[in-house]
């Protein structure tokens, strides 16, 4: 029996079965586009800086499980956007609003490209709000917004000058929602930009950044899911 383009075929050439799992994986297969030094992404602002660095200098394709999880998350986001668009609370709902920020100082110039999940304007008061949706396995465990999500949203709030942001956590099992208001904070915005500047510095100078998450007791659990775990552990063993 051979497996030919998702069809399980007997030796006599008859199709015996199909593998929907394979079909899904082929559908989700992403185009690999290498990242360019000088162009960064909002989700990188709160990520382990060493992990971000590796994703530029030795990129790896996203594994199948992660692609499937992203696809589920995207479905949740689309559902939320549809619900917002159907509501008469808003005079405007813009989904996936493109964002481009230019950072420039005497040391460097770089860009941050992103897409805002939902940009809405309320009909009654004209309030402009940015909604960033995150899908989670169990919303009951979300008691406060994650710092890296606040950082991502802060970039949008700094770029768009809206009234406030909302971090909306949606449970993938039952669409239960927990939401948190996030106001623009100049200090947090500067911290986010300085983290991106730090990444930019390490990339332009071919310097491996510190293993940030590994040495942070609250974040070290994420190392287990890091695609660069082996390289990182090797570098730590070598004193880097
Ligand atoms: S293993 Fe941990 S410390 Fe190392 S790059 Fe990945 S997330 Fe960062």
mmCIF file of N, CA and C in Angstrom, residues 111-217:
data_model
loop_
_atom_site.group_PDB
_atom_site.id
_atom_site.type_symbol
_atom_site.label_atom_id
_atom_site.label_comp_id
_atom_site.label_asym_id
_atom_site.label_seq_id
_atom_site.Cartn_x
_atom_site.Cartn_y
_atom_site.Cartn_z
ATOM 1 N N UNK A 111 11.399 48.887 11.394
ATOM 2 C CA UNK A 111 9.947 48.977 11.220
ATOM 3 C C UNK A 111 9.263 47.859 12.012
ATOM 4 N N UNK A 112 8.067 48.155 12.450
ATOM 5 C CA UNK A 112 7.233 47.114 13.074
ATOM 6 C C UNK A 112 5.982 46.993 12.204
ATOM 7 N N UNK A 113 5.762 45.796 11.693
ATOM 8 C CA UNK A 113 4.574 45.542 10.888
ATOM 9 C C UNK A 113 3.621 44.634 11.662
ATOM 10 N N UNK A 114 2.351 44.947 11.597
ATOM 11 C CA UNK A 114 1.403 44.076 12.283
ATOM 12 C C UNK A 114 0.006 44.252 11.733
ATOM 13 N N UNK A 115 -0.919 43.537 12.354
ATOM 14 C CA UNK A 115 -2.333 43.681 12.007
ATOM 15 C C UNK A 115 -3.129 43.707 13.297
ATOM 16 N N UNK A 116 -3.947 44.738 13.427
ATOM 17 C CA UNK A 116 -4.791 44.861 14.618
ATOM 18 C C UNK A 116 -5.992 43.941 14.428
ATOM 19 N N UNK A 117 -6.266 43.108 15.416
ATOM 20 C CA UNK A 117 -7.390 42.168 15.264
ATOM 21 C C UNK A 117 -8.668 42.913 14.878
ATOM 22 N N UNK A 118 -9.077 43.853 15.768
ATOM 23 C CA UNK A 118 -10.312 44.597 15.492
ATOM 24 C C UNK A 118 -10.174 46.036 15.980
ATOM 25 N N UNK A 119 -10.501 46.953 15.100
ATOM 26 C CA UNK A 119 -10.522 48.380 15.429
ATOM 27 C C UNK A 119 -11.985 48.808 15.354
ATOM 28 N N UNK A 120 -12.536 49.260 16.486
ATOM 29 C CA UNK A 120 -13.967 49.577 16.477
ATOM 30 C C UNK A 120 -14.202 51.005 16.968
ATOM 31 N N UNK A 121 -15.308 51.576 16.501
ATOM 32 C CA UNK A 121 -15.734 52.907 16.967
ATOM 33 C C UNK A 121 -17.172 52.756 17.446
ATOM 34 N N UNK A 122 -17.440 53.226 18.685
ATOM 35 C CA UNK A 122 -18.811 53.065 19.206
ATOM 36 C C UNK A 122 -19.729 54.130 18.592
ATOM 37 N N UNK A 123 -20.970 53.708 18.348
ATOM 38 C CA UNK A 123 -21.931 54.590 17.677
ATOM 39 C C UNK A 123 -22.324 55.766 18.572
ATOM 40 N N UNK A 124 -22.621 55.486 19.855
ATOM 41 C CA UNK A 124 -23.147 56.523 20.755
ATOM 42 C C UNK A 124 -22.111 57.568 21.115
ATOM 43 N N UNK A 125 -20.925 57.097 21.511
ATOM 44 C CA UNK A 125 -19.941 58.033 22.083
ATOM 45 C C UNK A 125 -18.745 58.287 21.167
ATOM 46 N N UNK A 126 -18.668 57.573 20.087
ATOM 47 C CA UNK A 126 -17.535 57.768 19.165
ATOM 48 C C UNK A 126 -16.208 57.280 19.726
ATOM 49 N N UNK A 127 -16.265 56.443 20.757
ATOM 50 C CA UNK A 127 -15.011 55.926 21.358
ATOM 51 C C UNK A 127 -14.321 54.979 20.385
ATOM 52 N N UNK A 128 -12.994 55.178 20.264
ATOM 53 C CA UNK A 128 -12.203 54.294 19.406
ATOM 54 C C UNK A 128 -11.525 53.266 20.307
ATOM 55 N N UNK A 129 -11.697 52.011 19.973
ATOM 56 C CA UNK A 129 -11.177 50.934 20.824
ATOM 57 C C UNK A 129 -10.464 49.909 19.941
ATOM 58 N N UNK A 130 -9.323 49.440 20.443
ATOM 59 C CA UNK A 130 -8.623 48.358 19.740
ATOM 60 C C UNK A 130 -8.858 47.069 20.518
ATOM 61 N N UNK A 131 -9.316 46.046 19.820
ATOM 62 C CA UNK A 131 -9.581 44.760 20.471
ATOM 63 C C UNK A 131 -8.549 43.748 19.996
ATOM 64 N N UNK A 132 -7.862 43.154 20.948
ATOM 65 C CA UNK A 132 -6.899 42.096 20.636
ATOM 66 C C UNK A 132 -7.432 40.803 21.249
ATOM 67 N N UNK A 133 -7.732 39.846 20.392
ATOM 68 C CA UNK A 133 -8.335 38.598 20.885
ATOM 69 C C UNK A 133 -7.281 37.505 21.020
ATOM 70 N N UNK A 134 -7.381 36.759 22.100
ATOM 71 C CA UNK A 134 -6.476 35.631 22.326
ATOM 72 C C UNK A 134 -7.317 34.409 22.659
ATOM 73 N N UNK A 135 -7.095 33.315 21.962
ATOM 74 C CA UNK A 135 -7.840 32.110 22.305
ATOM 75 C C UNK A 135 -7.017 31.301 23.309
ATOM 76 N N UNK A 136 -7.704 30.745 24.285
ATOM 77 C CA UNK A 136 -7.022 30.000 25.353
ATOM 78 C C UNK A 136 -7.745 28.670 25.609
ATOM 79 N N UNK A 137 -7.012 27.753 26.239
ATOM 80 C CA UNK A 137 -7.589 26.437 26.527
ATOM 81 C C UNK A 137 -8.616 26.486 27.637
ATOM 82 N N UNK A 138 -8.408 27.330 28.647
ATOM 83 C CA UNK A 138 -9.337 27.425 29.778
ATOM 84 C C UNK A 138 -9.352 28.859 30.285
ATOM 85 N N UNK A 139 -10.409 29.564 29.920
ATOM 86 C CA UNK A 139 -10.468 30.989 30.260
ATOM 87 C C UNK A 139 -10.575 31.206 31.782
ATOM 88 N N UNK A 140 -11.030 30.184 32.506
ATOM 89 C CA UNK A 140 -11.145 30.332 33.963
ATOM 90 C C UNK A 140 -9.790 30.490 34.635
ATOM 91 N N UNK A 141 -8.738 30.094 33.911
ATOM 92 C CA UNK A 141 -7.401 30.235 34.486
ATOM 93 C C UNK A 141 -6.786 31.606 34.176
ATOM 94 N N UNK A 142 -7.505 32.409 33.420
ATOM 95 C CA UNK A 142 -6.980 33.734 33.064
ATOM 96 C C UNK A 142 -7.509 34.755 34.073
ATOM 97 N N UNK A 143 -6.670 35.085 35.050
ATOM 98 C CA UNK A 143 -7.111 36.029 36.078
ATOM 99 C C UNK A 143 -6.594 37.434 35.820
ATOM 100 N N UNK A 144 -5.594 37.529 34.972
ATOM 101 C CA UNK A 144 -5.072 38.832 34.590
ATOM 102 C C UNK A 144 -4.453 38.708 33.199
ATOM 103 N N UNK A 145 -4.347 39.823 32.486
ATOM 104 C CA UNK A 145 -3.775 39.717 31.135
ATOM 105 C C UNK A 145 -2.296 39.393 31.195
ATOM 106 N N UNK A 146 -1.811 38.644 30.211
ATOM 107 C CA UNK A 146 -0.377 38.314 30.174
ATOM 108 C C UNK A 146 0.437 39.528 29.750
ATOM 109 N N UNK A 147 1.607 39.686 30.371
ATOM 110 C CA UNK A 147 2.466 40.847 30.077
ATOM 111 C C UNK A 147 2.781 40.941 28.585
ATOM 112 N N UNK A 148 3.079 39.793 27.961
ATOM 113 C CA UNK A 148 3.449 39.862 26.538
ATOM 114 C C UNK A 148 2.274 40.315 25.672
ATOM 115 N N UNK A 149 1.047 40.013 26.100
ATOM 116 C CA UNK A 149 -0.117 40.473 25.346
ATOM 117 C C UNK A 149 -0.330 41.976 25.548
ATOM 118 N N UNK A 150 -0.067 42.440 26.791
ATOM 119 C CA UNK A 150 -0.175 43.885 27.049
ATOM 120 C C UNK A 150 0.847 44.627 26.181
ATOM 121 N N UNK A 151 2.066 44.057 26.091
ATOM 122 C CA UNK A 151 3.115 44.708 25.290
ATOM 123 C C UNK A 151 2.701 44.813 23.826
ATOM 124 N N UNK A 152 2.152 43.736 23.305
ATOM 125 C CA UNK A 152 1.710 43.725 21.907
ATOM 126 C C UNK A 152 0.640 44.800 21.684
ATOM 127 N N UNK A 153 -0.348 44.807 22.578
ATOM 128 C CA UNK A 153 -1.436 45.777 22.457
ATOM 129 C C UNK A 153 -0.915 47.208 22.618
ATOM 130 N N UNK A 154 0.098 47.393 23.484
ATOM 131 C CA UNK A 154 0.631 48.741 23.727
ATOM 132 C C UNK A 154 1.214 49.346 22.453
ATOM 133 N N UNK A 155 1.818 48.496 21.628
ATOM 134 C CA UNK A 155 2.337 48.982 20.339
ATOM 135 C C UNK A 155 1.199 49.551 19.491
ATOM 136 N N UNK A 156 0.086 48.836 19.462
ATOM 137 C CA UNK A 156 -1.063 49.299 18.679
ATOM 138 C C UNK A 156 -1.613 50.612 19.265
ATOM 139 N N UNK A 157 -1.693 50.655 20.610
ATOM 140 C CA UNK A 157 -2.258 51.844 21.256
ATOM 141 C C UNK A 157 -1.371 53.058 21.006
ATOM 142 N N UNK A 158 -0.047 52.836 20.969
ATOM 143 C CA UNK A 158 0.883 53.934 20.702
ATOM 144 C C UNK A 158 0.775 54.420 19.271
ATOM 145 N N UNK A 159 0.493 53.510 18.360
ATOM 146 C CA UNK A 159 0.475 53.863 16.941
ATOM 147 C C UNK A 159 -0.857 54.491 16.528
ATOM 148 N N UNK A 160 -1.940 54.095 17.171
ATOM 149 C CA UNK A 160 -3.258 54.501 16.657
ATOM 150 C C UNK A 160 -3.944 55.611 17.456
ATOM 151 N N UNK A 161 -3.456 55.915 18.649
ATOM 152 C CA UNK A 161 -4.057 56.981 19.482
ATOM 153 C C UNK A 161 -5.578 56.810 19.635
ATOM 154 N N UNK A 162 -5.961 55.683 20.132
ATOM 155 C CA UNK A 162 -7.385 55.420 20.371
ATOM 156 C C UNK A 162 -7.702 55.700 21.834
ATOM 157 N N UNK A 163 -8.960 55.462 22.233
ATOM 158 C CA UNK A 163 -9.331 55.742 23.634
ATOM 159 C C UNK A 163 -8.776 54.696 24.584
ATOM 160 N N UNK A 164 -8.868 53.440 24.210
ATOM 161 C CA UNK A 164 -8.286 52.378 25.028
ATOM 162 C C UNK A 164 -8.272 51.064 24.258
ATOM 163 N N UNK A 165 -7.648 50.065 24.868
ATOM 164 C CA UNK A 165 -7.620 48.751 24.240
ATOM 165 C C UNK A 165 -8.332 47.730 25.104
ATOM 166 N N UNK A 166 -8.731 46.649 24.474
ATOM 167 C CA UNK A 166 -9.344 45.538 25.216
ATOM 168 C C UNK A 166 -8.614 44.254 24.850
ATOM 169 N N UNK A 167 -8.137 43.563 25.871
ATOM 170 C CA UNK A 167 -7.591 42.224 25.635
ATOM 171 C C UNK A 167 -8.714 41.247 25.925
ATOM 172 N N UNK A 168 -9.098 40.513 24.911
ATOM 173 C CA UNK A 168 -10.241 39.607 25.054
ATOM 174 C C UNK A 168 -9.743 38.173 24.957
ATOM 175 N N UNK A 169 -9.896 37.425 26.044
ATOM 176 C CA UNK A 169 -9.502 36.018 26.059
ATOM 177 C C UNK A 169 -10.752 35.173 25.822
ATOM 178 N N UNK A 170 -10.672 34.310 24.814
ATOM 179 C CA UNK A 170 -11.826 33.473 24.458
ATOM 180 C C UNK A 170 -11.466 32.005 24.653
ATOM 181 N N UNK A 171 -12.331 31.296 25.340
ATOM 182 C CA UNK A 171 -12.113 29.872 25.589
ATOM 183 C C UNK A 171 -12.429 29.078 24.320
ATOM 184 N N UNK A 172 -11.442 28.305 23.857
ATOM 185 C CA UNK A 172 -11.622 27.551 22.606
ATOM 186 C C UNK A 172 -12.715 26.489 22.721
ATOM 187 N N UNK A 173 -13.007 26.044 23.963
ATOM 188 C CA UNK A 173 -13.987 24.952 24.130
ATOM 189 C C UNK A 173 -15.415 25.462 24.017
ATOM 190 N N UNK A 174 -15.660 26.675 24.608
ATOM 191 C CA UNK A 174 -17.058 27.095 24.710
ATOM 192 C C UNK A 174 -17.267 28.590 24.456
ATOM 193 N N UNK A 175 -16.221 29.273 24.004
ATOM 194 C CA UNK A 175 -16.273 30.711 23.701
ATOM 195 C C UNK A 175 -16.643 31.579 24.911
ATOM 196 N N UNK A 176 -16.394 31.073 26.124
ATOM 197 C CA UNK A 176 -16.516 31.953 27.299
ATOM 198 C C UNK A 176 -15.457 33.042 27.167
ATOM 199 N N UNK A 177 -15.804 34.226 27.620
ATOM 200 C CA UNK A 177 -14.936 35.388 27.407
ATOM 201 C C UNK A 177 -14.514 36.014 28.735
ATOM 202 N N UNK A 178 -13.258 36.428 28.797
ATOM 203 C CA UNK A 178 -12.802 37.311 29.869
ATOM 204 C C UNK A 178 -12.088 38.465 29.214
ATOM 205 N N UNK A 179 -12.414 39.691 29.586
ATOM 206 C CA UNK A 179 -11.784 40.825 28.922
ATOM 207 C C UNK A 179 -11.180 41.794 29.921
ATOM 208 N N UNK A 180 -10.120 42.469 29.485
ATOM 209 C CA UNK A 180 -9.392 43.400 30.350
ATOM 210 C C UNK A 180 -9.139 44.687 29.571
ATOM 211 N N UNK A 181 -9.435 45.792 30.209
ATOM 212 C CA UNK A 181 -9.156 47.081 29.575
ATOM 213 C C UNK A 181 -7.677 47.416 29.751
ATOM 214 N N UNK A 182 -7.053 47.916 28.698
ATOM 215 C CA UNK A 182 -5.646 48.332 28.760
ATOM 216 C C UNK A 182 -5.563 49.764 28.236
ATOM 217 N N UNK A 183 -5.042 50.662 29.073
ATOM 218 C CA UNK A 183 -4.879 52.058 28.649
ATOM 219 C C UNK A 183 -3.453 52.298 28.171
ATOM 220 N N UNK A 184 -3.327 53.271 27.297
ATOM 221 C CA UNK A 184 -1.989 53.591 26.790
ATOM 222 C C UNK A 184 -1.111 54.057 27.948
ATOM 223 N N UNK A 185 0.124 53.565 27.977
ATOM 224 C CA UNK A 185 1.074 53.929 29.033
ATOM 225 C C UNK A 185 2.420 54.193 28.349
ATOM 226 N N UNK A 186 2.839 55.443 28.430
ATOM 227 C CA UNK A 186 4.071 55.855 27.755
ATOM 228 C C UNK A 186 5.274 55.011 28.175
ATOM 229 N N UNK A 187 5.342 54.690 29.477
ATOM 230 C CA UNK A 187 6.496 53.931 29.993
ATOM 231 C C UNK A 187 6.518 52.525 29.395
ATOM 232 N N UNK A 188 5.359 51.893 29.351
ATOM 233 C CA UNK A 188 5.298 50.526 28.791
ATOM 234 C C UNK A 188 5.629 50.576 27.301
ATOM 235 N N UNK A 189 5.092 51.599 26.604
ATOM 236 C CA UNK A 189 5.372 51.721 25.161
ATOM 237 C C UNK A 189 6.887 51.849 24.924
ATOM 238 N N UNK A 190 7.555 52.707 25.724
ATOM 239 C CA UNK A 190 9.012 52.895 25.559
ATOM 240 C C UNK A 190 9.747 51.596 25.848
ATOM 241 N N UNK A 191 9.273 50.861 26.859
ATOM 242 C CA UNK A 191 9.925 49.593 27.207
ATOM 243 C C UNK A 191 9.808 48.602 26.028
ATOM 244 N N UNK A 192 8.638 48.578 25.418
ATOM 245 C CA UNK A 192 8.413 47.665 24.287
ATOM 246 C C UNK A 192 9.355 48.031 23.140
ATOM 247 N N UNK A 193 9.439 49.336 22.839
ATOM 248 C CA UNK A 193 10.313 49.751 21.736
ATOM 249 C C UNK A 193 11.772 49.454 22.073
ATOM 250 N N UNK A 194 12.131 49.602 23.342
ATOM 251 C CA UNK A 194 13.538 49.348 23.679
ATOM 252 C C UNK A 194 13.856 47.847 23.621
ATOM 253 N N UNK A 195 12.869 47.002 23.849
ATOM 254 C CA UNK A 195 13.078 45.556 23.673
ATOM 255 C C UNK A 195 13.302 45.233 22.190
ATOM 256 N N UNK A 196 12.518 45.860 21.337
ATOM 257 C CA UNK A 196 12.697 45.622 19.900
ATOM 258 C C UNK A 196 14.043 46.184 19.433
ATOM 259 N N UNK A 197 14.442 47.303 20.034
ATOM 260 C CA UNK A 197 15.743 47.885 19.672
ATOM 261 C C UNK A 197 16.872 46.938 20.110
ATOM 262 N N UNK A 198 16.682 46.323 21.236
ATOM 263 C CA UNK A 198 17.669 45.363 21.746
ATOM 264 C C UNK A 198 17.802 44.160 20.793
ATOM 265 N N UNK A 199 16.654 43.657 20.337
ATOM 266 C CA UNK A 199 16.664 42.556 19.365
ATOM 267 C C UNK A 199 17.386 43.004 18.097
ATOM 268 N N UNK A 200 17.062 44.190 17.635
ATOM 269 C CA UNK A 200 17.675 44.749 16.422
ATOM 270 C C UNK A 200 19.200 44.831 16.592
ATOM 271 N N UNK A 201 19.638 45.284 17.761
ATOM 272 C CA UNK A 201 21.080 45.423 18.026
ATOM 273 C C UNK A 201 21.783 44.061 17.947
ATOM 274 N N UNK A 202 21.183 43.070 18.589
ATOM 275 C CA UNK A 202 21.799 41.734 18.583
ATOM 276 C C UNK A 202 21.849 41.147 17.173
ATOM 277 N N UNK A 203 20.784 41.361 16.413
ATOM 278 C CA UNK A 203 20.749 40.823 15.049
ATOM 279 C C UNK A 203 21.778 41.515 14.151
ATOM 280 N N UNK A 204 21.855 42.832 14.245
ATOM 281 C CA UNK A 204 22.783 43.560 13.365
ATOM 282 C C UNK A 204 24.241 43.280 13.727
ATOM 283 N N UNK A 205 24.488 42.879 14.976
ATOM 284 C CA UNK A 205 25.871 42.635 15.404
ATOM 285 C C UNK A 205 26.191 41.152 15.591
ATOM 286 N N UNK A 206 25.297 40.294 15.130
ATOM 287 C CA UNK A 206 25.495 38.839 15.261
ATOM 288 C C UNK A 206 25.857 38.415 16.673
ATOM 289 N N UNK A 207 25.123 38.948 17.619
ATOM 290 C CA UNK A 207 25.375 38.608 19.021
ATOM 291 C C UNK A 207 24.187 37.821 19.557
ATOM 292 N N UNK A 208 24.458 36.671 20.151
ATOM 293 C CA UNK A 208 23.366 35.873 20.713
ATOM 294 C C UNK A 208 22.850 36.580 21.979
ATOM 295 N N UNK A 209 21.554 36.904 22.031
ATOM 296 C CA UNK A 209 21.016 37.569 23.235
ATOM 297 C C UNK A 209 20.933 36.597 24.412
ATOM 298 N N UNK A 210 20.708 37.117 25.619
ATOM 299 C CA UNK A 210 20.589 36.234 26.788
ATOM 300 C C UNK A 210 19.398 35.274 26.676
ATOM 301 N N UNK A 211 19.525 34.138 27.344
ATOM 302 C CA UNK A 211 18.435 33.145 27.370
ATOM 303 C C UNK A 211 17.389 33.629 28.376
ATOM 304 N N UNK A 212 16.660 34.621 27.961
ATOM 305 C CA UNK A 212 15.772 35.360 28.851
ATOM 306 C C UNK A 212 14.803 34.473 29.636
ATOM 307 N N UNK A 213 14.051 33.661 28.931
ATOM 308 C CA UNK A 213 13.010 32.881 29.612
ATOM 309 C C UNK A 213 13.605 31.786 30.505
ATOM 310 N N UNK A 214 14.739 31.256 30.092
ATOM 311 C CA UNK A 214 15.319 30.143 30.856
ATOM 312 C C UNK A 214 15.693 30.591 32.263
ATOM 313 N N UNK A 215 16.061 31.849 32.377
ATOM 314 C CA UNK A 215 16.485 32.355 33.689
ATOM 315 C C UNK A 215 15.391 33.161 34.388
ATOM 316 N N UNK A 216 14.158 32.974 33.945
ATOM 317 C CA UNK A 216 13.025 33.656 34.585
ATOM 318 C C UNK A 216 12.092 32.568 35.122
ATOM 319 N N UNK A 217 12.003 32.465 36.447
ATOM 320 C CA UNK A 217 11.248 31.344 37.041
ATOM 321 C C UNK A 217 9.781 31.326 36.604
#
